[in-house]
Amino acid sequence: MSGNGTTAGDDPLQTAVWRLRSRACWADAAALLRPDTPTASLQRAALMVERCLYTERGWEEAEDALRTAEALAHTDEERGAAACERGQLAYAATLHGVRDRADEARAALGRAAALIPPGGAGRALLDFRRGLLAENLARSPQAARAAYRRAHAGATAHADPLLLSFTWRHLAGLALRDGELTEARHGFAESLRIREELGYLVGTAPALASLADAESEPEASRLREEARRLFRLLGGVPTWLARQLAPPTPGTATA
C-alpha cells in the first residue's frame, strides 16, 4: 500500500485511515471503508494483510477481505492488485510459519506481473514484494537486490515515499550483509527519515533498530532504546521485532 492520507489536501476519510494504520490500528482503519467498490475493497484487504504481517494474527479476516476484493475486481489493474495482495498474504503466512504457502505466493505474484503493466502504478509494490520472496524464501540476495532496485525506481517515479522507505531499508539490509557499512547506514537513515516525516509510527521502530545495526556505540544503543520505547508504546508490534530488540543475556558474548 502507498501512503494514502499522508499529504495535505487528501480527503478526510483517507487521512483518518492513514492515521489509524500508521498507529497499528488496522482493523479500525478497515472498518472505516465500505467494501462495495473495487478500490475500497482492495484497500481494506491490503490493510488486513498488513496486519497479518505485523501482528501474526487476523488471518481469517484477511482471507475474507481478500475474497471480497477478488470478487469485485473487474479490470486487469484491479485483478493484478488483488493478486499482489494474495501473494503478500501467502508470503506472510510462510514467513511466520503459519503454513507453507510459498508456491501460492510465487504463483499469485506471477499472475500480478502478467496483469500489471511495466511502469504501472502498482508495479513498484509488486517488484518490492517479489524481492521479499527472493530474499526471505528463495534465499537469493542477488535476485532480491534487482527487484528492490526496480521497486525503488518505480516508487521514485510515482512519488510513493512510504514504499521508498521500504526499498531503502531492504537495499540497506543487503548492503549490511555484504559489509558495506557506509551504504547500509545511508539507506537505513533515509528509511527512518521518511517514516518520521510521514508519521508512520508502526514502521519507525524497525527503522531505528535497523539503523542501530549499522552504527557504532554509543549511538547504536541509543537507537535500540528508542526502538524499544516505540515497540512497547504500540503493544509489541511488529511482533517479529521482539527478537531483534531483546537485550543480550548476561554472561553471553554478542556479535
C-alpha positions as CSV (number, residue, x, y, z in Angstrom):
1,M,0.0,0.0,0.0
2,S,1.1,3.5,-0.6
3,G,1.0,6.3,2.0
4,N,-2.6,7.2,1.5
5,G,-3.7,10.2,3.6
6,T,-0.2,11.5,4.3
7,T,-0.2,14.7,2.3
8,A,-2.1,17.9,2.6
9,G,-5.3,18.0,0.5
10,D,-6.2,14.4,0.9
11,D,-9.8,13.7,1.8
12,P,-10.8,13.3,5.5
13,L,-11.6,9.5,5.1
14,Q,-8.1,8.7,3.7
15,T,-6.5,10.9,6.4
16,A,-8.3,9.0,9.1
17,V,-7.4,5.6,7.6
18,W,-3.8,6.6,7.3
19,R,-3.6,7.8,10.9
20,L,-5.1,4.6,12.3
21,R,-3.0,2.4,10.0
22,S,0.2,4.2,11.0
23,R,-0.5,3.6,14.7
24,A,-1.1,-0.2,14.2
25,C,-4.9,0.1,14.3
26,W,-5.5,-1.8,11.0
27,A,-8.9,-3.2,12.0
28,D,-10.2,0.2,13.0
29,A,-8.9,1.7,9.7
30,A,-10.5,-1.1,7.7
31,A,-13.8,-0.5,9.5
32,L,-14.0,3.0,8.0
33,L,-14.0,1.6,4.5
34,R,-17.2,0.3,2.9
35,P,-16.1,-2.6,0.7
36,D,-18.6,-2.0,-2.0
37,T,-16.2,-0.8,-4.7
38,P,-13.1,-2.4,-6.2
39,T,-10.9,0.5,-4.8
40,A,-12.3,0.4,-1.3
41,S,-12.3,-3.4,-1.1
42,L,-8.7,-3.6,-2.3
43,Q,-7.6,-1.0,0.3
44,R,-9.5,-2.8,3.0
45,A,-7.9,-6.1,2.0
46,A,-4.4,-4.5,2.0
47,L,-4.9,-3.2,5.5
48,M,-5.9,-6.7,6.8
49,V,-3.0,-8.3,5.0
50,E,-0.6,-5.8,6.5
51,R,-2.0,-6.5,10.0
52,C,-1.1,-10.2,9.5
53,L,2.5,-9.4,8.6
54,Y,3.0,-7.1,11.6
55,T,0.9,-8.9,14.3
56,E,0.8,-12.6,13.1
57,R,-2.9,-12.7,13.6
58,G,-6.1,-11.9,11.8
59,W,-5.6,-14.4,9.0
60,E,-9.2,-15.4,8.5
61,E,-10.3,-11.7,8.4
62,A,-7.6,-11.0,5.8
63,E,-8.8,-14.0,3.7
64,D,-12.4,-12.8,3.8
65,A,-11.4,-9.2,2.8
66,L,-9.3,-10.6,0.0
67,R,-12.0,-12.8,-1.4
68,T,-14.3,-9.7,-1.5
69,A,-11.7,-7.7,-3.3
70,E,-11.1,-10.5,-5.8
71,A,-14.8,-10.8,-6.4
72,L,-15.2,-7.1,-7.1
73,A,-12.1,-6.7,-9.3
74,H,-13.0,-6.3,-13.0
75,T,-10.1,-4.6,-14.7
76,D,-6.7,-6.1,-15.2
77,E,-5.2,-3.5,-12.9
78,E,-7.7,-4.4,-10.1
79,R,-7.2,-8.1,-10.6
80,G,-3.4,-7.6,-10.6
81,A,-3.6,-5.6,-7.3
82,A,-5.8,-8.3,-5.7
83,A,-3.3,-11.0,-6.9
84,C,-0.5,-8.9,-5.4
85,E,-2.2,-8.9,-2.0
86,R,-2.9,-12.6,-2.3
87,G,0.8,-13.2,-2.8
88,Q,1.7,-11.0,0.1
89,L,-0.7,-12.9,2.4
90,A,0.7,-16.2,1.4
91,Y,4.2,-14.8,1.9
92,A,3.4,-13.6,5.4
93,A,1.9,-17.0,6.3
94,T,5.0,-18.7,5.1
95,L,7.4,-16.3,6.7
96,H,5.7,-16.6,10.1
97,G,5.4,-20.4,10.0
98,V,1.6,-20.5,9.9
99,R,1.6,-22.6,6.8
100,D,4.0,-23.1,3.9
101,R,2.3,-21.2,1.1
102,A,5.5,-20.2,-0.8
103,D,4.2,-21.8,-4.1
104,E,1.0,-19.9,-3.8
105,A,2.8,-16.6,-3.1
106,R,5.0,-17.1,-6.2
107,A,2.0,-18.0,-8.4
108,A,0.0,-15.1,-7.2
109,L,2.8,-12.6,-7.7
110,G,3.3,-14.1,-11.1
111,R,-0.3,-13.5,-12.0
112,A,0.0,-9.9,-10.8
113,A,3.1,-9.4,-13.0
114,A,1.0,-10.6,-16.0
115,L,-1.8,-8.1,-15.3
116,I,0.1,-5.0,-14.1
117,P,2.0,-3.4,-16.9
118,P,5.6,-2.3,-16.5
119,G,5.5,1.3,-15.4
120,G,2.0,0.9,-13.9
121,A,1.2,2.4,-10.6
122,G,1.1,-1.0,-8.8
123,R,4.3,-2.3,-10.4
124,A,6.7,-0.9,-7.9
125,L,4.9,-2.6,-5.0
126,L,4.8,-5.8,-6.9
127,D,8.5,-5.6,-7.6
128,F,9.2,-5.0,-3.9
129,R,7.2,-8.0,-2.9
130,R,8.9,-10.2,-5.4
131,G,12.1,-9.0,-3.8
132,L,10.9,-10.1,-0.4
133,L,10.2,-13.6,-1.7
134,A,13.6,-13.8,-3.3
135,E,15.4,-12.6,-0.1
136,N,13.5,-14.4,2.6
137,L,12.1,-17.5,0.9
138,A,14.3,-18.3,-2.0
139,R,17.5,-17.0,-0.2
140,S,18.6,-15.3,-3.3
141,P,20.1,-11.9,-2.4
142,Q,21.1,-11.0,-6.0
143,A,17.6,-11.5,-7.3
144,A,16.2,-9.6,-4.3
145,R,18.6,-6.7,-4.9
146,A,17.5,-6.4,-8.6
147,A,13.8,-6.5,-7.6
148,Y,14.3,-3.9,-4.8
149,R,16.1,-1.6,-7.3
150,R,13.2,-1.8,-9.7
151,A,10.8,-1.1,-6.9
152,H,12.9,1.8,-5.8
153,A,12.9,3.3,-9.3
154,G,9.2,2.8,-9.6
155,A,8.4,4.3,-6.2
156,T,10.5,7.3,-7.1
157,A,8.8,7.7,-10.5
158,H,5.3,7.5,-8.8
159,A,6.2,9.6,-5.8
160,D,5.4,6.9,-3.3
161,P,7.5,7.9,-0.2
162,L,6.3,5.1,2.0
163,L,7.4,2.4,-0.5
164,L,10.7,4.2,-0.8
165,S,11.2,3.9,2.9
166,F,10.9,0.1,2.4
167,T,13.1,-0.1,-0.6
168,W,15.8,2.0,1.1
169,R,15.7,-0.3,4.2
170,H,15.8,-3.6,2.4
171,L,18.6,-2.4,0.0
172,A,20.5,-1.2,3.1
173,G,20.0,-4.6,4.7
174,L,21.6,-6.4,1.7
175,A,24.4,-3.9,1.8
176,L,25.0,-4.5,5.5
177,R,25.1,-8.3,4.8
178,D,27.9,-7.6,2.3
179,G,29.8,-5.5,4.8
180,E,29.1,-2.2,3.0
181,L,28.6,-0.2,6.2
182,T,28.5,3.3,4.6
183,E,25.9,2.3,2.1
184,A,23.9,0.5,4.7
185,R,24.0,3.4,7.1
186,H,22.8,5.8,4.4
187,G,19.9,3.6,3.3
188,F,18.7,2.9,6.9
189,A,18.9,6.6,7.7
190,E,16.9,7.5,4.6
191,S,14.2,5.0,5.5
192,L,14.0,6.3,9.1
193,R,13.8,9.9,7.9
194,I,10.9,9.2,5.5
195,R,9.0,7.3,8.1
196,E,9.4,10.0,10.7
197,E,8.3,12.6,8.2
198,L,5.2,10.6,7.2
199,G,4.3,9.8,10.8
200,Y,4.5,6.1,10.1
201,L,4.8,5.2,13.7
202,V,4.4,1.4,13.3
203,G,7.4,1.4,10.9
204,T,9.6,3.7,12.9
205,A,10.8,1.2,15.5
206,P,12.0,-1.3,12.8
207,A,13.8,1.6,11.1
208,L,15.5,2.6,14.3
209,A,16.6,-1.0,15.0
210,S,18.0,-1.4,11.5
211,L,20.0,1.8,11.7
212,A,21.3,0.6,15.0
213,D,22.8,-2.5,13.4
214,A,24.9,-0.3,11.1
215,E,26.0,2.2,13.8
216,S,28.7,2.0,16.4
217,E,28.3,2.6,20.1
218,P,27.0,4.6,21.9
219,E,24.7,5.6,19.0
220,A,23.6,2.0,18.4
221,S,22.4,1.6,22.0
222,R,20.5,4.9,21.9
223,L,18.7,3.9,18.7
224,R,17.8,0.5,20.1
225,E,16.4,2.0,23.3
226,E,14.3,4.4,21.3
227,A,13.0,1.5,19.2
228,R,12.1,-0.4,22.4
229,R,10.2,2.6,23.6
230,L,8.1,2.7,20.5
231,F,7.7,-1.0,20.4
232,R,6.2,-1.0,23.9
233,L,4.1,2.0,23.1
234,L,2.4,0.1,20.2
235,G,1.8,-3.0,22.4
236,G,4.6,-5.2,21.0
237,V,4.0,-4.5,17.3
238,P,5.6,-5.6,14.9
239,T,5.8,-8.9,16.7
240,W,8.9,-10.0,14.9
241,L,10.9,-7.0,16.2
242,A,10.9,-8.5,19.7
243,R,13.8,-10.9,18.8
244,Q,15.9,-8.1,17.3
245,L,15.3,-5.8,20.3
246,A,15.9,-8.4,23.0
247,P,18.8,-7.4,25.3
248,P,21.7,-9.7,25.3
249,T,21.6,-12.4,28.0
250,P,24.1,-11.6,30.8
251,G,27.3,-13.5,30.6
252,T,26.9,-14.3,26.8
253,A,29.0,-12.9,24.0
254,T,27.5,-10.7,21.4
255,A,28.5,-10.4,17.7
